[in-house]
mmCIF file of C-alpha atoms in Angstrom:
data_model
loop_
_atom_site.group_PDB
_atom_site.id
_atom_site.type_symbol
_atom_site.label_atom_id
_atom_site.label_comp_id
_atom_site.label_asym_id
_atom_site.label_seq_id
_atom_site.Cartn_x
_atom_site.Cartn_y
_atom_site.Cartn_z
ATOM 1 C CA MET A 1 105.573 208.097 114.896
ATOM 2 C CA GLY A 2 101.949 209.509 113.517
ATOM 3 C CA ALA A 3 101.066 206.086 113.023
ATOM 4 C CA PHE A 4 101.603 204.956 116.518
ATOM 5 C CA LYS A 5 100.158 207.992 117.951
ATOM 6 C CA ALA A 6 97.062 207.639 116.118
ATOM 7 C CA LEU A 7 96.390 204.064 116.393
ATOM 8 C CA TYR A 8 97.307 204.067 120.527
ATOM 9 C CA PHE A 9 95.062 207.265 120.762
ATOM 10 C CA ASN A 10 92.213 205.356 119.455
ATOM 11 C CA LEU A 11 93.041 201.644 120.927
ATOM 12 C CA LEU A 12 93.822 203.018 124.793
ATOM 13 C CA PRO A 13 90.389 203.568 125.658
ATOM 14 C CA TYR A 14 89.454 200.065 124.797
ATOM 15 C CA LEU A 15 92.395 198.578 126.099
ATOM 16 C CA CYS A 16 91.488 199.889 129.568
ATOM 17 C CA PHE A 17 88.703 197.823 129.907
ATOM 18 C CA ILE A 18 90.895 194.512 129.825
ATOM 19 C CA PRO A 19 92.213 195.478 134.126
ATOM 20 C CA VAL A 20 88.667 196.496 134.402
ATOM 21 C CA GLY A 21 86.962 193.098 133.629
ATOM 22 C CA TYR A 22 89.984 191.360 135.951
ATOM 23 C CA ILE A 23 88.766 193.450 138.447
ATOM 24 C CA LEU A 24 85.007 192.824 137.714
ATOM 25 C CA SER A 25 85.799 189.348 138.030
ATOM 26 C CA LYS A 26 88.469 189.002 140.714
ATOM 27 C CA ARG A 27 85.956 190.638 143.301
ATOM 28 C CA ASN A 28 82.729 188.344 141.887
ATOM 29 C CA MET A 29 81.174 191.649 140.836
ATOM 30 C CA VAL A 30 79.387 190.471 137.580
ATOM 31 C CA PRO A 31 79.090 186.629 136.530
ATOM 32 C CA LYS A 32 81.223 186.142 133.365
ATOM 33 C CA ALA A 33 77.524 185.339 131.291
ATOM 34 C CA TYR A 34 76.177 188.582 132.199
ATOM 35 C CA ILE A 35 78.518 189.928 129.259
ATOM 36 C CA ASN A 36 79.878 186.819 127.124
ATOM 37 C CA LYS A 37 75.969 185.919 126.102
ATOM 38 C CA PRO A 38 74.480 189.409 125.674
ATOM 39 C CA LEU A 39 77.549 189.826 123.453
ATOM 40 C CA LEU A 40 77.514 186.358 121.424
ATOM 41 C CA PHE A 41 73.615 186.296 121.333
ATOM 42 C CA VAL A 42 72.179 190.249 120.851
ATOM 43 C CA LEU A 43 75.351 192.964 120.108
ATOM 44 C CA LEU A 44 76.867 190.819 117.543
ATOM 45 C CA PRO A 45 73.912 189.896 115.424
ATOM 46 C CA ILE A 46 73.386 193.028 115.089
ATOM 47 C CA LEU A 47 76.649 194.187 113.685
ATOM 48 C CA VAL A 48 76.605 191.704 111.764
ATOM 49 C CA VAL A 49 72.695 192.706 109.720
ATOM 50 C CA ASP A 50 74.304 196.227 109.631
ATOM 51 C CA LYS A 51 77.735 195.265 108.073
ATOM 52 C CA VAL A 52 76.498 192.710 105.530
ATOM 53 C CA LEU A 53 74.159 195.860 104.359
ATOM 54 C CA GLU A 54 76.723 198.666 104.325
ATOM 55 C CA ALA A 55 78.967 196.668 102.784
ATOM 56 C CA SER A 56 79.952 197.081 98.821
ATOM 57 C CA ILE A 57 78.990 194.144 96.585
ATOM 58 C CA SER A 58 82.021 194.239 94.221
ATOM 59 C CA ASN A 59 84.393 194.650 97.246
ATOM 60 C CA ILE A 60 82.500 191.765 99.331
ATOM 61 C CA ALA A 61 82.928 189.140 96.069
ATOM 62 C CA ILE A 62 86.675 189.796 96.261
ATOM 63 C CA LEU A 63 87.837 190.520 99.969
ATOM 64 C CA ALA A 64 85.904 188.402 101.490
ATOM 65 C CA VAL A 65 87.142 185.424 100.050
ATOM 66 C CA ILE A 66 90.549 186.404 100.598
ATOM 67 C CA SER A 67 89.707 186.925 104.518
ATOM 68 C CA PHE A 68 87.716 183.922 104.563
ATOM 69 C CA SER A 69 90.635 181.891 102.498
ATOM 70 C CA LEU A 70 93.111 183.180 105.403
ATOM 71 C CA SER A 71 91.234 182.041 108.062
ATOM 72 C CA PHE A 72 90.740 178.183 106.223
ATOM 73 C CA LEU A 73 94.827 178.324 105.224
ATOM 74 C CA MET A 74 96.048 178.985 108.482
ATOM 75 C CA GLN A 75 94.937 176.243 109.938
ATOM 76 C CA LEU A 76 97.848 174.319 108.020
ATOM 77 C CA PRO A 77 100.896 176.154 110.203
ATOM 78 C CA ALA A 78 98.843 175.285 113.335
ATOM 79 C CA VAL A 79 99.020 171.533 112.455
ATOM 80 C CA MET A 80 102.723 172.098 112.055
ATOM 81 C CA VAL A 81 103.359 173.923 115.202
ATOM 82 C CA LYS A 82 101.124 171.047 117.155
ATOM 83 C CA HIS A 83 103.338 168.404 115.626
ATOM 84 C CA LYS A 84 106.685 170.041 114.945
ATOM 85 C CA MET A 85 106.940 171.570 118.794
ATOM 86 C CA ASP A 86 104.777 169.172 120.390
ATOM 87 C CA VAL A 87 102.598 171.982 121.956
ATOM 88 C CA PRO A 88 100.279 170.388 124.867
ATOM 89 C CA MET A 89 97.323 172.720 123.784
ATOM 90 C CA ASN A 90 94.439 171.461 122.426
ATOM 91 C CA ILE A 91 94.660 171.339 118.559
ATOM 92 C CA ASN A 92 91.556 172.692 117.712
ATOM 93 C CA ILE A 93 91.748 175.973 120.599
ATOM 94 C CA LEU A 94 95.050 176.087 118.523
ATOM 95 C CA LYS A 95 93.724 175.936 114.881
ATOM 96 C CA SER A 96 91.416 178.776 115.973
ATOM 97 C CA SER A 97 93.764 180.977 117.546
ATOM 98 C CA TYR A 98 95.765 180.869 114.292
ATOM 99 C CA ALA A 99 92.502 181.274 112.098
ATOM 100 C CA TYR A 100 91.008 183.730 114.082
ATOM 101 C CA PHE A 101 91.926 187.244 113.340
ATOM 102 C CA ASN A 102 90.129 190.652 115.282
ATOM 103 C CA VAL A 103 88.645 192.391 112.615
ATOM 104 C CA ALA A 104 85.810 193.967 114.367
ATOM 105 C CA PHE A 105 86.759 194.832 117.797
ATOM 106 C CA PHE A 106 90.634 195.730 117.057
ATOM 107 C CA GLY A 107 89.929 196.416 113.333
ATOM 108 C CA ILE A 108 87.618 199.081 113.216
ATOM 109 C CA PRO A 109 89.395 201.910 115.874
ATOM 110 C CA VAL A 110 92.591 200.590 113.539
ATOM 111 C CA VAL A 111 91.458 201.223 110.028
ATOM 112 C CA THR A 112 89.742 204.456 111.618
ATOM 113 C CA ALA A 113 93.018 205.655 112.751
ATOM 114 C CA LEU A 114 95.099 204.624 110.036
ATOM 115 C CA PHE A 115 93.089 205.493 107.313
ATOM 116 C CA GLY A 116 89.788 207.008 108.090
ATOM 117 C CA GLU A 117 85.699 206.337 107.725
ATOM 118 C CA GLU A 118 86.644 205.058 104.322
ATOM 119 C CA GLY A 119 88.769 202.124 105.817
ATOM 120 C CA ILE A 120 85.532 200.897 107.525
ATOM 121 C CA THR A 121 83.827 200.020 104.433
ATOM 122 C CA ILE A 122 86.527 198.232 103.658
ATOM 123 C CA LEU A 123 87.326 196.586 106.368
ATOM 124 C CA ILE A 124 83.382 195.522 106.874
ATOM 125 C CA CYS A 125 83.559 193.274 103.193
ATOM 126 C CA ILE A 126 87.051 191.585 105.042
ATOM 127 C CA TYR A 127 85.364 191.158 108.145
ATOM 128 C CA ILE A 128 82.153 189.005 106.533
ATOM 129 C CA GLY A 129 84.738 186.646 105.151
ATOM 130 C CA SER A 130 86.367 186.376 108.692
ATOM 131 C CA ALA A 131 83.161 186.241 110.543
ATOM 132 C CA LEU A 132 81.749 183.659 108.473
ATOM 133 C CA TYR A 133 84.763 181.034 109.180
ATOM 134 C CA GLY A 134 85.166 182.175 112.671
ATOM 135 C CA ASN A 135 81.422 181.935 113.678
ATOM 136 C CA ILE A 136 80.913 178.179 111.899
ATOM 137 C CA LEU A 137 83.709 176.577 111.132
ATOM 138 C CA GLY A 138 85.899 178.007 113.480
ATOM 139 C CA TYR A 139 83.014 177.876 116.216
ATOM 140 C CA ILE A 140 82.749 173.867 115.798
ATOM 141 C CA GLN A 141 87.037 173.788 116.259
ATOM 142 C CA VAL A 142 86.487 175.191 119.726
ATOM 143 C CA ALA A 143 83.569 173.294 120.660
ATOM 144 C CA LYS A 144 85.610 170.205 119.115
ATOM 145 C CA SER A 145 87.991 170.853 122.293
ATOM 146 C CA ARG A 146 84.862 170.106 124.762
ATOM 147 C CA TYR A 147 82.231 168.008 122.272
ATOM 148 C CA SER A 148 82.427 165.284 119.931
ATOM 149 C CA THR A 149 82.105 166.377 116.185
ATOM 150 C CA ARG A 150 78.650 165.310 116.087
ATOM 151 C CA LYS A 151 77.699 167.293 119.228
ATOM 152 C CA ALA A 152 80.022 169.988 118.066
ATOM 153 C CA VAL A 153 78.358 170.667 114.889
ATOM 154 C CA LYS A 154 74.775 170.512 116.750
ATOM 155 C CA GLU A 155 76.294 173.238 118.696
ATOM 156 C CA VAL A 156 77.050 175.985 116.271
ATOM 157 C CA PHE A 157 73.922 176.348 115.734
ATOM 158 C CA LYS A 158 73.019 177.927 118.577
ATOM 159 C CA VAL A 159 74.892 180.514 117.501
ATOM 160 C CA PRO A 160 72.946 182.895 116.321
ATOM 161 C CA PHE A 161 75.488 184.368 113.769
ATOM 162 C CA ILE A 162 74.199 181.860 110.604
ATOM 163 C CA TYR A 163 70.883 183.621 111.043
ATOM 164 C CA ALA A 164 72.023 186.552 111.430
ATOM 165 C CA ILE A 165 74.125 186.754 108.054
ATOM 166 C CA SER A 166 71.261 185.158 106.365
ATOM 167 C CA LEU A 167 69.156 187.854 107.409
ATOM 168 C CA GLY A 168 71.480 190.392 106.377
ATOM 169 C CA VAL A 169 71.908 188.629 103.045
ATOM 170 C CA ILE A 170 68.008 188.362 102.272
ATOM 171 C CA LEU A 171 67.909 192.030 102.837
ATOM 172 C CA LYS A 172 70.519 192.890 100.431
ATOM 173 C CA ILE A 173 68.798 190.804 97.817
ATOM 174 C CA PHE A 174 65.842 192.542 98.151
ATOM 175 C CA ASN A 175 67.718 195.917 98.858
ATOM 176 C CA VAL A 176 65.874 196.700 102.162
ATOM 177 C CA GLU A 177 67.411 199.520 104.178
ATOM 178 C CA LEU A 178 67.613 200.408 107.559
ATOM 179 C CA PRO A 179 66.324 203.695 108.978
ATOM 180 C CA GLU A 180 68.973 206.588 109.180
ATOM 181 C CA VAL A 181 68.523 206.282 112.808
ATOM 182 C CA MET A 182 70.754 202.695 112.672
ATOM 183 C CA GLY A 183 74.067 204.422 111.728
ATOM 184 C CA SER A 184 74.114 206.359 114.917
ATOM 185 C CA VAL A 185 72.967 202.697 116.716
ATOM 186 C CA SER A 186 75.215 200.807 115.188
ATOM 187 C CA SER A 187 77.625 203.290 116.049
ATOM 188 C CA VAL A 188 77.000 203.109 119.639
ATOM 189 C CA LEU A 189 77.090 199.209 119.121
ATOM 190 C CA GLY A 190 80.658 198.670 117.588
ATOM 191 C CA VAL A 191 81.760 200.728 121.203
ATOM 192 C CA VAL A 192 79.885 198.489 123.171
ATOM 193 C CA VAL A 193 81.032 195.539 121.355
ATOM 194 C CA SER A 194 84.853 196.400 121.570
ATOM 195 C CA VAL A 195 84.364 197.387 124.997
ATOM 196 C CA ALA A 196 82.603 193.963 126.056
ATOM 197 C CA GLY A 197 85.111 192.147 124.212
ATOM 198 C CA MET A 198 87.912 193.436 125.682
ATOM 199 C CA THR A 199 86.381 193.350 129.570
ATOM 200 C CA ILE A 200 85.577 189.323 128.444
ATOM 201 C CA ILE A 201 89.497 189.304 128.254
ATOM 202 C CA GLY A 202 90.328 190.585 131.093
ATOM 203 C CA MET A 203 87.938 188.381 133.363
ATOM 204 C CA SER A 204 89.498 185.787 131.994
ATOM 205 C CA LEU A 205 92.653 185.807 133.087
ATOM 206 C CA THR A 206 91.433 185.830 136.753
ATOM 207 C CA ASN A 207 92.667 182.266 137.581
ATOM 208 C CA ILE A 208 95.910 182.428 135.368
ATOM 209 C CA LYS A 209 99.150 182.822 137.695
ATOM 210 C CA PHE A 210 101.227 184.583 135.470
ATOM 211 C CA GLY A 211 104.476 183.964 137.096
ATOM 212 C CA THR A 212 104.733 179.980 135.845
ATOM 213 C CA VAL A 213 103.255 181.160 132.408
ATOM 214 C CA SER A 214 105.920 179.996 129.850
ATOM 215 C CA TRP A 215 106.620 183.249 127.974
ATOM 216 C CA GLY A 216 108.720 181.814 125.552
ATOM 217 C CA TYR A 217 106.153 179.129 125.035
ATOM 218 C CA TYR A 218 103.288 181.760 123.722
ATOM 219 C CA ALA A 219 106.213 183.765 122.013
ATOM 220 C CA ARG A 220 106.962 181.175 119.418
ATOM 221 C CA ILE A 221 103.037 180.126 118.843
ATOM 222 C CA LEU A 222 102.500 183.828 118.278
ATOM 223 C CA SER A 223 105.875 184.369 116.432
ATOM 224 C CA ILE A 224 104.989 181.841 113.255
ATOM 225 C CA ARG A 225 101.566 182.505 113.529
ATOM 226 C CA VAL A 226 102.555 186.569 112.428
ATOM 227 C CA LEU A 227 105.037 184.954 109.719
ATOM 228 C CA ALA A 228 102.514 182.287 108.536
ATOM 229 C CA ALA A 229 99.698 184.905 108.135
ATOM 230 C CA VAL A 230 101.997 187.425 105.830
ATOM 231 C CA LEU A 231 103.158 184.785 103.891
ATOM 232 C CA ILE A 232 99.560 183.699 103.183
ATOM 233 C CA VAL A 233 98.209 187.000 102.760
ATOM 234 C CA VAL A 234 100.866 187.766 100.010
ATOM 235 C CA LEU A 235 100.197 185.050 98.336
ATOM 236 C CA LEU A 236 96.405 185.522 98.603
ATOM 237 C CA LEU A 237 96.760 189.434 97.144
ATOM 238 C CA SER A 238 99.459 188.229 94.571
ATOM 239 C CA LEU A 239 96.590 185.734 93.082
ATOM 240 C CA GLU A 240 93.942 188.348 93.149
ATOM 241 C CA PHE A 241 96.122 191.251 91.390
ATOM 242 C CA TRP A 242 97.392 188.151 88.513
ATOM 243 C CA LEU A 243 93.691 186.659 87.892
ATOM 244 C CA VAL A 244 91.374 189.376 88.770
ATOM 245 C CA ASP A 245 93.143 192.640 89.680
ATOM 246 C CA GLY A 246 89.581 194.188 91.215
ATOM 247 C CA LEU A 247 91.120 196.192 94.358
ATOM 248 C CA CYS A 248 92.292 199.310 94.941
ATOM 249 C CA SER A 249 95.605 200.467 96.554
ATOM 250 C CA GLU A 250 93.753 201.005 99.866
ATOM 251 C CA ASP A 251 91.711 197.785 99.527
ATOM 252 C CA ARG A 252 95.306 195.889 99.563
ATOM 253 C CA GLN A 253 97.026 197.705 102.319
ATOM 254 C CA VAL A 254 94.249 197.061 104.771
ATOM 255 C CA MET A 255 94.084 193.702 103.713
ATOM 256 C CA ALA A 256 97.489 193.119 104.380
ATOM 257 C CA LEU A 257 97.307 194.908 107.521
ATOM 258 C CA ILE A 258 94.804 191.877 108.783
ATOM 259 C CA SER A 259 97.801 189.668 108.763
ATOM 260 C CA LEU A 260 99.323 191.307 111.673
ATOM 261 C CA PHE A 261 96.006 191.434 113.472
ATOM 262 C CA PRO A 262 95.810 190.048 117.354
ATOM 263 C CA ILE A 263 93.037 186.664 117.733
ATOM 264 C CA ALA A 264 90.212 188.065 117.771
ATOM 265 C CA VAL A 265 88.273 188.035 120.994
ATOM 266 C CA ASN A 266 85.680 185.468 119.609
ATOM 267 C CA LEU A 267 88.201 182.771 120.735
ATOM 268 C CA ALA A 268 87.266 183.605 124.381
ATOM 269 C CA VAL A 269 83.770 184.383 124.099
ATOM 270 C CA PHE A 270 83.602 181.015 122.905
ATOM 271 C CA ALA A 271 86.040 179.280 125.057
ATOM 272 C CA SER A 272 83.761 180.852 128.268
ATOM 273 C CA PHE A 273 80.314 179.962 126.478
ATOM 274 C CA LEU A 274 81.855 176.604 126.318
ATOM 275 C CA LYS A 275 84.169 176.310 129.422
ATOM 276 C CA SER A 276 86.679 174.862 127.511
ATOM 277 C CA TRP A 277 90.334 176.255 128.103
ATOM 278 C CA GLU A 278 89.664 179.652 128.518
ATOM 279 C CA GLU A 279 92.668 180.384 130.207
ATOM 280 C CA GLU A 280 94.950 179.575 127.387
ATOM 281 C CA ALA A 281 92.523 181.273 125.050
ATOM 282 C CA ALA A 282 92.809 184.590 127.228
ATOM 283 C CA LEU A 283 96.388 184.582 127.194
ATOM 284 C CA LEU A 284 96.773 183.823 123.447
ATOM 285 C CA ILE A 285 94.320 186.990 122.903
ATOM 286 C CA LEU A 286 96.001 189.298 124.939
ATOM 287 C CA PHE A 287 99.810 188.507 123.764
ATOM 288 C CA SER A 288 98.906 188.691 120.790
ATOM 289 C CA THR A 289 97.193 192.091 121.127
ATOM 290 C CA GLY A 290 100.285 193.255 122.827
ATOM 291 C CA LEU A 291 102.272 192.456 119.657
ATOM 292 C CA SER A 292 99.950 193.536 117.248
ATOM 293 C CA LEU A 293 100.480 196.752 118.767
ATOM 294 C CA ILE A 294 103.649 197.054 117.712
ATOM 295 C CA LEU A 295 103.428 195.161 114.369
ATOM 296 C CA VAL A 296 100.643 196.969 113.178
ATOM 297 C CA PRO A 297 101.628 200.441 113.151
ATOM 298 C CA SER A 298 105.136 199.358 112.043
ATOM 299 C CA GLY A 299 103.518 197.637 108.971
ATOM 300 C CA ALA A 300 101.232 200.516 108.102
ATOM 301 C CA ALA A 301 104.426 202.877 108.243
ATOM 302 C CA LEU A 302 106.475 200.068 105.666
ATOM 303 C CA LEU A 303 103.486 200.240 103.499
ATOM 304 C CA GLN A 304 103.250 204.027 103.038
ATOM 305 C CA PHE A 305 106.867 203.875 102.516
ATOM 306 C CA LEU A 306 106.888 201.504 99.506
ATOM 307 C CA ILE A 307 104.207 202.744 98.161
ATOM 308 C CA GLY A 308 105.735 206.198 98.605
ATOM 309 C CA HIS A 309 108.698 205.541 96.369
ATOM 310 C CA GLU A 310 106.417 203.226 94.324
ATOM 311 C CA MET A 311 108.183 199.971 95.027
ATOM 312 C CA ILE A 312 104.736 198.386 94.895
#
């Protein structure tokens, strides 16, 4: 129960902004562009640079590769679901919903609650691989739901993540350190980004008629997503253990929990920016977040039990 209480206590303030976003959009008080454009073009790039500079080189090499591989391999179950279940959703939106994991917005408060401040460093390394996929290949996928492949590839160059990650890597190579004040700025930005992301979800829900939503349809999609993610993470961590064995127990615990994380808010931000399948993206994020509020603390409790009894 301790894991549940700690998690809910840390996440509740952010989740409250989902209904706030809904009200703001429903009453036409704030245009959605006033939130998603600063989020996409200013706040996220600053956080990316800061996270790259904070991350440990030794862990980036392993955790970033594992998280990138997880996102990439999650396309396979998405394709299977599309063909086997005859899902009407656009295949590129479905692939992105399977491949995007909310490592930053959801992950920071979750890892802080479950592992303390040390867990954030691990999460940062995982975030880099996840963000590389989500903001480049993932963005192209979402863009293809509206544009041709050539146009979608051109669209990705409008997303500043490419330039932010390049700048971060260059600064890292030259051992450039940001001023100490950036630590406080980064903490504030992390909160602002999480709040803005949850607000975007709420704003994307305003035109949805919940009475007509097929709950079983979304439950099947998300159940398969969770099962596939768990199996893929187990496979990747097993390969890492057998071939490299460069991670500690806590590294593996955090990485294992990523498979239970909800769909990243990036899906709603990109869908909103591109005006493509916005309602479906918002519903998937909302339902997967609710599912993760149960699965993540349950998974954390299971891992602690298994480790405590030296079963893993």
